[in-house]
């Protein structure tokens, strides 16, 4: 986790390269809680998808959706050219009825 | 060069089935053994076993309809064993020319369908737990099947008024609803439908007597009523 100026960066591949299953997503979110507690109120959290091979909507709904709820527009997703990341983010935005903030 | 024949024990190991299964299959004509010089011992050509093992759809559908045993290599008893094999498939797909980006979408839809079987049947498997998961990347086919509750029975836990398998499968693929209340929603099959609609991927899916066929360039999503009823689910994903 790199801490620079006012943002924290998470390499999502630390949780695995093939991210499937709701159960595993939920476990990952729980494992991330201690780090989240250290997180300062005026910091952004950037999520980096590089190295992730497959991201599934079940996993992501248990990890990214609660993060979005909690962090609001302090959650920033870095752009990715992975097709499963695109498909997953699209369906989650539809299900959550709100967009993710993606860094341009 | 004389072709080496495998003994029945070697064939059983090759296919991952029991000796008795091979004897039954020989008697029923499903996989006929070679008997040398009119003797009683059964022998098999490795090439024949290879061809036999490659008919994934037949294995999966005979298993969920009639409980017929299939080669052990295709059996994933738990979601962890499924995950492990899925990762293997993902890696192999990445090496396939033309699939350097597509691999993640095929892995996504396979992962969602397979994981659904475990998630929705946890603690409720009517008989055999686990799933059939077979793939042949050269042929561009992935087959998944389970003998679980099936879509209708699963969704009736939250929508008791669902009238038929067709109605339930339609809801499963189009609505954000989960059979595991109070879990907020299921989005896996919605994603599967969207990905299949937009990509050169064909999908056949059945549960109960409901069938989804999304094939070819003008594919559409609709659910029809088929001739046979299966408990559980069967999915065939095809790509070139």
Tab-separated table of C-alpha atoms in Angstrom:
chain	number	residue	atom	x	y	z
A	1	UNK	CA	0.000	0.000	0.000
A	2	UNK	CA	1.605	3.289	-1.090
A	3	UNK	CA	0.856	6.294	1.048
A	4	UNK	CA	1.571	9.574	-0.700
A	5	UNK	CA	0.217	13.005	-0.066
A	6	UNK	CA	-3.479	12.561	0.334
A	7	UNK	CA	-4.292	9.187	-1.124
A	8	UNK	CA	-3.801	5.515	-0.396
A	9	UNK	CA	-3.453	3.018	-3.220
A	10	UNK	CA	-4.632	-0.573	-3.114
A	11	UNK	CA	-3.302	-3.159	-5.558
A	12	UNK	CA	-6.361	-5.373	-5.833
A	13	UNK	CA	-4.264	-8.327	-7.017
A	14	UNK	CA	-3.035	-8.685	-3.434
A	15	UNK	CA	-6.330	-10.463	-2.878
A	16	UNK	CA	-5.755	-12.774	-5.829
A	17	UNK	CA	-5.595	-12.717	-9.581
A	18	UNK	CA	-8.819	-14.638	-10.210
A	19	UNK	CA	-11.428	-12.906	-8.092
A	20	UNK	CA	-14.614	-14.973	-8.060
A	21	UNK	CA	-17.247	-15.941	-5.504
A	22	UNK	CA	-19.265	-13.798	-3.158
A	23	UNK	CA	-17.901	-15.624	-0.152
A	24	UNK	CA	-14.306	-14.858	-1.093
A	25	UNK	CA	-15.134	-11.217	-1.830
A	26	UNK	CA	-16.728	-10.898	1.575
A	27	UNK	CA	-13.674	-12.459	3.249
A	28	UNK	CA	-11.423	-10.032	1.381
A	29	UNK	CA	-13.484	-7.098	2.585
A	30	UNK	CA	-13.260	-8.272	6.178
A	31	UNK	CA	-9.497	-8.711	5.822
A	32	UNK	CA	-9.268	-5.161	4.537
A	33	UNK	CA	-11.078	-3.635	7.546
A	34	UNK	CA	-7.980	-3.005	9.720
A	35	UNK	CA	-6.344	-1.098	6.866
A	36	UNK	CA	-9.538	0.840	6.321
A	37	UNK	CA	-9.636	1.853	9.968
A	38	UNK	CA	-6.197	3.464	9.615
A	39	UNK	CA	-7.459	5.392	6.691
A	40	UNK	CA	-7.740	9.095	7.331
A	41	UNK	CA	-10.992	10.916	6.664
A	42	UNK	CA	-9.508	13.260	4.082
A	43	UNK	CA	-7.631	10.633	2.102
A	44	UNK	CA	-8.719	9.110	-1.173
A	45	UNK	CA	-8.508	5.372	-1.759
A	46	UNK	CA	-7.352	4.426	-5.228
A	47	UNK	CA	-7.946	0.906	-6.484
A	48	UNK	CA	-5.452	-0.435	-9.010
A	49	UNK	CA	-6.659	-3.383	-11.098
A	50	UNK	CA	-3.328	-4.209	-12.748
A	51	UNK	CA	-2.392	-7.846	-12.365
A	52	UNK	CA	-6.000	-8.923	-11.876
A	53	UNK	CA	-6.822	-11.535	-14.507
A	54	UNK	CA	-10.545	-11.997	-13.890
A	55	UNK	CA	-12.840	-9.891	-11.722
A	56	UNK	CA	-16.364	-11.266	-11.233
A	57	UNK	CA	-19.441	-9.287	-10.194
A	58	UNK	CA	-20.107	-11.548	-7.205
A	59	UNK	CA	-16.688	-10.913	-5.721
A	60	UNK	CA	-16.713	-7.233	-6.575
A	61	UNK	CA	-20.182	-6.678	-5.130
A	62	UNK	CA	-18.908	-7.860	-1.748
A	63	UNK	CA	-15.767	-5.737	-1.869
A	64	UNK	CA	-16.239	-2.658	-4.027
A	65	UNK	CA	-19.907	-1.948	-3.298
A	66	UNK	CA	-19.517	-1.657	0.490
A	67	UNK	CA	-16.364	0.422	-0.080
A	68	UNK	CA	-18.342	2.763	-2.279
A	69	UNK	CA	-21.013	3.033	0.405
A	70	UNK	CA	-18.478	3.804	3.046
A	71	UNK	CA	-16.079	6.090	1.154
A	72	UNK	CA	-18.404	7.748	-1.309
A	73	UNK	CA	-16.459	9.886	-3.756
A	74	UNK	CA	-13.213	9.228	-1.921
A	75	UNK	CA	-13.179	5.821	-3.647
A	76	UNK	CA	-11.362	6.133	-6.964
A	77	UNK	CA	-10.873	3.328	-9.463
A	78	UNK	CA	-7.862	3.423	-11.738
A	79	UNK	CA	-8.576	2.708	-15.407
A	80	UNK	CA	-8.093	-0.854	-16.610
A	81	UNK	CA	-8.183	-2.474	-20.005
A	82	UNK	CA	-9.299	-5.809	-18.601
A	83	UNK	CA	-12.603	-6.904	-20.176
A	84	UNK	CA	-13.936	-8.612	-17.039
A	85	UNK	CA	-13.238	-5.472	-14.988
A	86	UNK	CA	-15.265	-3.434	-17.498
A	87	UNK	CA	-18.171	-5.891	-17.486
A	88	UNK	CA	-18.189	-6.154	-13.684
A	89	UNK	CA	-18.046	-2.418	-13.013
A	90	UNK	CA	-20.814	-1.858	-15.501
A	91	UNK	CA	-23.194	-4.304	-13.860
A	92	UNK	CA	-22.389	-3.032	-10.373
A	93	UNK	CA	-23.090	0.540	-11.388
A	94	UNK	CA	-26.447	-0.631	-12.680
A	95	UNK	CA	-27.210	-2.631	-9.527
A	96	UNK	CA	-26.029	0.086	-7.131
A	97	UNK	CA	-27.710	2.773	-9.217
A	98	UNK	CA	-24.654	4.935	-8.889
A	99	UNK	CA	-21.418	5.295	-10.843
A	100	UNK	CA	-17.926	4.594	-9.628
A	101	UNK	CA	-15.432	7.429	-9.817
A	102	UNK	CA	-12.852	6.377	-12.383
A	103	UNK	CA	-9.609	8.311	-12.681
A	104	UNK	CA	-9.036	9.567	-16.221
B	1	UNK	CA	3.913	-50.675	-34.638
B	2	UNK	CA	1.446	-52.579	-32.533
B	3	UNK	CA	-0.788	-50.363	-30.507
B	4	UNK	CA	-0.551	-50.890	-26.787
B	5	UNK	CA	-3.810	-51.822	-25.119
B	6	UNK	CA	-4.718	-50.644	-21.651
B	7	UNK	CA	-6.076	-53.049	-19.066
B	8	UNK	CA	-9.381	-52.342	-17.415
B	9	UNK	CA	-7.578	-51.043	-14.326
B	10	UNK	CA	-5.481	-48.690	-16.399
B	11	UNK	CA	-8.572	-47.513	-18.278
B	12	UNK	CA	-10.413	-46.954	-14.990
B	13	UNK	CA	-7.542	-44.812	-13.802
B	14	UNK	CA	-7.365	-42.941	-17.095
B	15	UNK	CA	-11.044	-42.028	-16.945
B	16	UNK	CA	-11.337	-41.686	-13.188
B	17	UNK	CA	-14.236	-44.138	-12.842
B	18	UNK	CA	-14.619	-47.459	-11.035
B	19	UNK	CA	-13.979	-50.892	-12.528
B	20	UNK	CA	-17.652	-51.750	-12.104
B	21	UNK	CA	-18.620	-48.664	-14.074
B	22	UNK	CA	-16.433	-49.810	-16.944
B	23	UNK	CA	-17.940	-53.292	-16.824
B	24	UNK	CA	-21.463	-51.816	-16.904
B	25	UNK	CA	-20.564	-49.503	-19.761
B	26	UNK	CA	-19.148	-52.440	-21.696
B	27	UNK	CA	-22.339	-54.439	-21.171
B	28	UNK	CA	-24.598	-51.532	-22.080
B	29	UNK	CA	-22.552	-50.682	-25.165
B	30	UNK	CA	-21.677	-47.224	-23.948
B	31	UNK	CA	-17.953	-47.971	-24.014
B	32	UNK	CA	-17.244	-51.349	-25.524
B	33	UNK	CA	-14.078	-53.125	-24.436
B	34	UNK	CA	-11.808	-55.213	-26.611
B	35	UNK	CA	-11.593	-58.881	-25.654
B	36	UNK	CA	-8.383	-60.461	-26.892
B	37	UNK	CA	-8.633	-63.891	-28.517
B	38	UNK	CA	-12.126	-64.506	-27.207
B	39	UNK	CA	-10.973	-64.200	-23.608
B	40	UNK	CA	-12.883	-62.511	-20.785
B	41	UNK	CA	-10.376	-59.775	-19.905
B	42	UNK	CA	-11.306	-56.308	-21.070
B	43	UNK	CA	-8.821	-54.066	-22.897
B	44	UNK	CA	-9.000	-50.541	-24.232
B	45	UNK	CA	-7.198	-48.426	-26.811
B	46	UNK	CA	-5.987	-45.157	-25.349
B	47	UNK	CA	-7.230	-43.324	-28.448
B	48	UNK	CA	-10.763	-44.669	-27.898
B	49	UNK	CA	-10.695	-43.555	-24.273
B	50	UNK	CA	-9.557	-40.108	-25.357
B	51	UNK	CA	-12.464	-39.780	-27.780
B	52	UNK	CA	-14.928	-41.172	-25.231
B	53	UNK	CA	-13.800	-38.700	-22.585
B	54	UNK	CA	-14.325	-35.767	-24.891
B	55	UNK	CA	-18.123	-35.834	-25.097
B	56	UNK	CA	-18.697	-33.371	-22.270
B	57	UNK	CA	-22.344	-32.566	-22.950
B	58	UNK	CA	-23.325	-36.206	-22.950
B	59	UNK	CA	-21.590	-36.837	-19.640
B	60	UNK	CA	-23.101	-33.781	-18.005
B	61	UNK	CA	-26.665	-34.325	-19.241
B	62	UNK	CA	-26.704	-38.040	-18.478
B	63	UNK	CA	-25.475	-37.233	-14.989
B	64	UNK	CA	-28.104	-34.670	-14.149
B	65	UNK	CA	-30.942	-36.570	-15.803
B	66	UNK	CA	-30.185	-40.121	-14.762
B	67	UNK	CA	-27.358	-39.928	-12.268
B	68	UNK	CA	-24.935	-41.719	-14.599
B	69	UNK	CA	-21.349	-41.650	-13.323
B	70	UNK	CA	-18.843	-39.567	-15.305
B	71	UNK	CA	-15.028	-39.444	-15.381
B	72	UNK	CA	-13.573	-38.156	-12.129
B	73	UNK	CA	-11.442	-35.504	-13.799
B	74	UNK	CA	-14.614	-33.447	-14.374
B	75	UNK	CA	-15.867	-33.567	-10.798
B	76	UNK	CA	-15.487	-30.581	-8.455
B	77	UNK	CA	-16.845	-31.555	-5.047
B	78	UNK	CA	-16.273	-28.158	-3.435
B	79	UNK	CA	-16.061	-24.532	-4.474
B	80	UNK	CA	-12.328	-24.543	-3.697
B	81	UNK	CA	-11.704	-27.406	-6.096
B	82	UNK	CA	-13.803	-25.537	-8.660
B	83	UNK	CA	-11.745	-22.372	-8.128
B	84	UNK	CA	-8.522	-24.266	-8.598
B	85	UNK	CA	-9.659	-25.850	-11.884
B	86	UNK	CA	-11.093	-22.555	-13.067
B	87	UNK	CA	-7.704	-20.908	-12.563
B	88	UNK	CA	-6.127	-23.692	-14.621
B	89	UNK	CA	-8.640	-23.098	-17.402
B	90	UNK	CA	-8.040	-19.354	-17.204
B	91	UNK	CA	-4.307	-19.835	-17.594
B	92	UNK	CA	-4.740	-22.200	-20.546
B	93	UNK	CA	-7.173	-19.786	-22.221
B	94	UNK	CA	-4.683	-16.949	-21.905
B	95	UNK	CA	-2.280	-18.950	-24.053
B	96	UNK	CA	-4.845	-19.551	-26.794
B	97	UNK	CA	-4.228	-17.311	-29.829
B	98	UNK	CA	-6.897	-14.666	-30.135
B	99	UNK	CA	-7.983	-14.974	-26.504
B	100	UNK	CA	-5.460	-12.658	-24.901
B	101	UNK	CA	-8.300	-10.395	-23.734
B	102	UNK	CA	-11.383	-12.616	-24.117
B	103	UNK	CA	-10.096	-15.134	-21.585
B	104	UNK	CA	-11.281	-12.965	-18.697
B	105	UNK	CA	-14.868	-12.818	-19.959
B	106	UNK	CA	-15.066	-16.579	-20.459
B	107	UNK	CA	-13.556	-17.100	-17.010
B	108	UNK	CA	-16.008	-14.596	-15.549
B	109	UNK	CA	-19.106	-16.317	-16.906
B	110	UNK	CA	-17.824	-19.797	-16.087
B	111	UNK	CA	-16.942	-18.623	-12.582
B	112	UNK	CA	-20.342	-17.033	-11.963
B	113	UNK	CA	-22.334	-20.055	-13.155
B	114	UNK	CA	-20.138	-22.556	-11.317
B	115	UNK	CA	-20.011	-20.579	-8.096
B	116	UNK	CA	-23.803	-20.142	-8.158
B	117	UNK	CA	-24.187	-23.910	-7.887
B	118	UNK	CA	-22.199	-23.972	-4.667
B	119	UNK	CA	-23.580	-20.772	-3.207
B	120	UNK	CA	-27.242	-21.697	-3.689
B	121	UNK	CA	-27.022	-25.340	-2.688
B	122	UNK	CA	-24.850	-24.976	0.398
B	123	UNK	CA	-26.296	-27.330	2.964
B	124	UNK	CA	-29.188	-28.219	0.680
B	125	UNK	CA	-27.797	-30.623	-1.902
B	126	UNK	CA	-30.607	-33.115	-2.643
B	127	UNK	CA	-28.139	-35.917	-3.418
B	128	UNK	CA	-24.672	-35.586	-4.956
B	129	UNK	CA	-22.935	-32.392	-3.903
B	130	UNK	CA	-20.569	-30.564	-6.213
B	131	UNK	CA	-20.529	-29.903	-9.920
B	132	UNK	CA	-19.512	-31.268	-13.286
B	133	UNK	CA	-16.965	-28.913	-14.843
B	134	UNK	CA	-15.384	-29.909	-18.137
B	135	UNK	CA	-13.783	-27.932	-20.906
B	136	UNK	CA	-12.113	-28.477	-24.241
B	137	UNK	CA	-10.417	-25.274	-25.292
B	138	UNK	CA	-9.402	-26.623	-28.699
B	139	UNK	CA	-13.094	-27.204	-29.435
B	140	UNK	CA	-14.057	-23.979	-27.647
B	141	UNK	CA	-16.510	-25.518	-25.211
B	142	UNK	CA	-17.106	-25.351	-21.457
B	143	UNK	CA	-19.780	-27.454	-19.738
B	144	UNK	CA	-21.043	-27.015	-16.179
B	145	UNK	CA	-23.763	-28.979	-14.429
B	146	UNK	CA	-25.145	-29.634	-10.966
B	147	UNK	CA	-27.762	-31.849	-9.338
B	148	UNK	CA	-28.827	-29.106	-6.986
B	149	UNK	CA	-32.204	-27.530	-6.293
B	150	UNK	CA	-32.411	-25.761	-9.636
B	151	UNK	CA	-33.441	-22.188	-10.291
B	152	UNK	CA	-37.187	-22.472	-9.590
B	153	UNK	CA	-36.877	-24.090	-6.184
B	154	UNK	CA	-34.067	-21.710	-5.217
B	155	UNK	CA	-35.930	-18.546	-6.193
B	156	UNK	CA	-39.223	-19.751	-4.702
B	157	UNK	CA	-37.553	-19.213	-1.341
B	158	UNK	CA	-37.970	-15.485	-1.956
B	159	UNK	CA	-40.672	-15.486	-4.656
B	160	UNK	CA	-43.062	-18.282	-3.716
B	161	UNK	CA	-45.496	-17.223	-6.403
B	162	UNK	CA	-43.170	-18.048	-9.316
B	163	UNK	CA	-45.357	-20.276	-11.516
B	164	UNK	CA	-42.881	-22.208	-13.638
B	165	UNK	CA	-39.256	-23.028	-14.451
B	166	UNK	CA	-39.457	-20.693	-17.447
B	167	UNK	CA	-40.616	-17.778	-15.288
B	168	UNK	CA	-37.928	-18.467	-12.701
B	169	UNK	CA	-35.098	-18.676	-15.232
B	170	UNK	CA	-36.283	-15.446	-16.805
B	171	UNK	CA	-36.170	-13.702	-13.433
B	172	UNK	CA	-32.754	-15.184	-12.665
B	173	UNK	CA	-31.227	-13.782	-15.846
B	174	UNK	CA	-32.911	-10.380	-15.800
B	175	UNK	CA	-33.612	-9.259	-12.245
B	176	UNK	CA	-31.379	-8.328	-9.358
B	177	UNK	CA	-32.771	-10.867	-6.934
B	178	UNK	CA	-31.158	-13.539	-4.828
B	179	UNK	CA	-32.538	-16.825	-3.573
B	180	UNK	CA	-30.465	-16.320	-0.472
B	181	UNK	CA	-32.490	-13.710	1.332
B	182	UNK	CA	-31.612	-11.465	3.084
B	183	UNK	CA	-28.647	-11.278	0.692
B	184	UNK	CA	-29.250	-8.164	-1.306
B	185	UNK	CA	-29.121	-9.359	-4.894
B	186	UNK	CA	-27.723	-11.692	-7.437
B	187	UNK	CA	-25.989	-10.115	-10.360
B	188	UNK	CA	-24.021	-13.038	-11.767
B	189	UNK	CA	-26.528	-14.299	-14.316
B	190	UNK	CA	-27.370	-10.774	-15.437
B	191	UNK	CA	-23.699	-10.287	-16.237
B	192	UNK	CA	-23.574	-13.646	-18.012
B	193	UNK	CA	-26.492	-12.586	-20.193
B	194	UNK	CA	-24.930	-9.215	-21.006
B	195	UNK	CA	-21.513	-10.644	-21.821
B	196	UNK	CA	-22.969	-13.387	-24.025
B	197	UNK	CA	-25.143	-10.884	-25.906
B	198	UNK	CA	-22.191	-8.659	-26.714
B	199	UNK	CA	-19.472	-11.183	-27.448
B	200	UNK	CA	-18.894	-14.036	-29.898
B	201	UNK	CA	-19.913	-16.493	-27.181
B	202	UNK	CA	-22.879	-18.879	-27.361
B	203	UNK	CA	-24.766	-20.053	-24.302
B	204	UNK	CA	-27.152	-22.941	-23.723
B	205	UNK	CA	-28.616	-23.098	-20.226
B	206	UNK	CA	-31.279	-25.334	-18.753
B	207	UNK	CA	-32.937	-25.846	-15.373
B	208	UNK	CA	-36.176	-27.756	-14.892
B	209	UNK	CA	-37.847	-27.698	-18.297
B	210	UNK	CA	-36.697	-24.152	-19.075
B	211	UNK	CA	-34.119	-23.590	-21.779
B	212	UNK	CA	-32.077	-20.565	-22.791
B	213	UNK	CA	-30.405	-20.650	-26.172
B	214	UNK	CA	-28.283	-17.673	-27.160
B	215	UNK	CA	-26.501	-18.597	-30.373
B	216	UNK	CA	-25.138	-16.974	-33.477
B	217	UNK	CA	-24.771	-13.360	-34.566
B	218	UNK	CA	-28.494	-12.498	-34.217
B	219	UNK	CA	-28.835	-14.059	-30.821
B	220	UNK	CA	-31.545	-12.961	-28.438
B	221	UNK	CA	-32.263	-13.730	-24.860
B	222	UNK	CA	-35.442	-15.726	-24.410
B	223	UNK	CA	-36.491	-18.624	-22.280
B	224	UNK	CA	-38.475	-21.481	-23.809
B	225	UNK	CA	-39.985	-24.646	-22.479
B	226	UNK	CA	-38.095	-27.778	-23.529
B	227	UNK	CA	-39.042	-31.420	-23.732
B	228	UNK	CA	-37.158	-32.782	-20.781
B	229	UNK	CA	-36.980	-31.820	-17.136
B	230	UNK	CA	-33.730	-31.735	-15.257
B	231	UNK	CA	-33.290	-31.016	-11.579
B	232	UNK	CA	-30.343	-28.715	-11.020
B	233	UNK	CA	-28.715	-26.762	-13.844
B	234	UNK	CA	-26.694	-27.378	-16.993
B	235	UNK	CA	-24.761	-24.781	-18.960
B	236	UNK	CA	-22.796	-25.034	-22.181
B	237	UNK	CA	-20.583	-22.122	-23.201
B	238	UNK	CA	-19.115	-22.091	-26.696
B	239	UNK	CA	-16.626	-19.776	-28.335
B	240	UNK	CA	-14.283	-19.909	-31.329
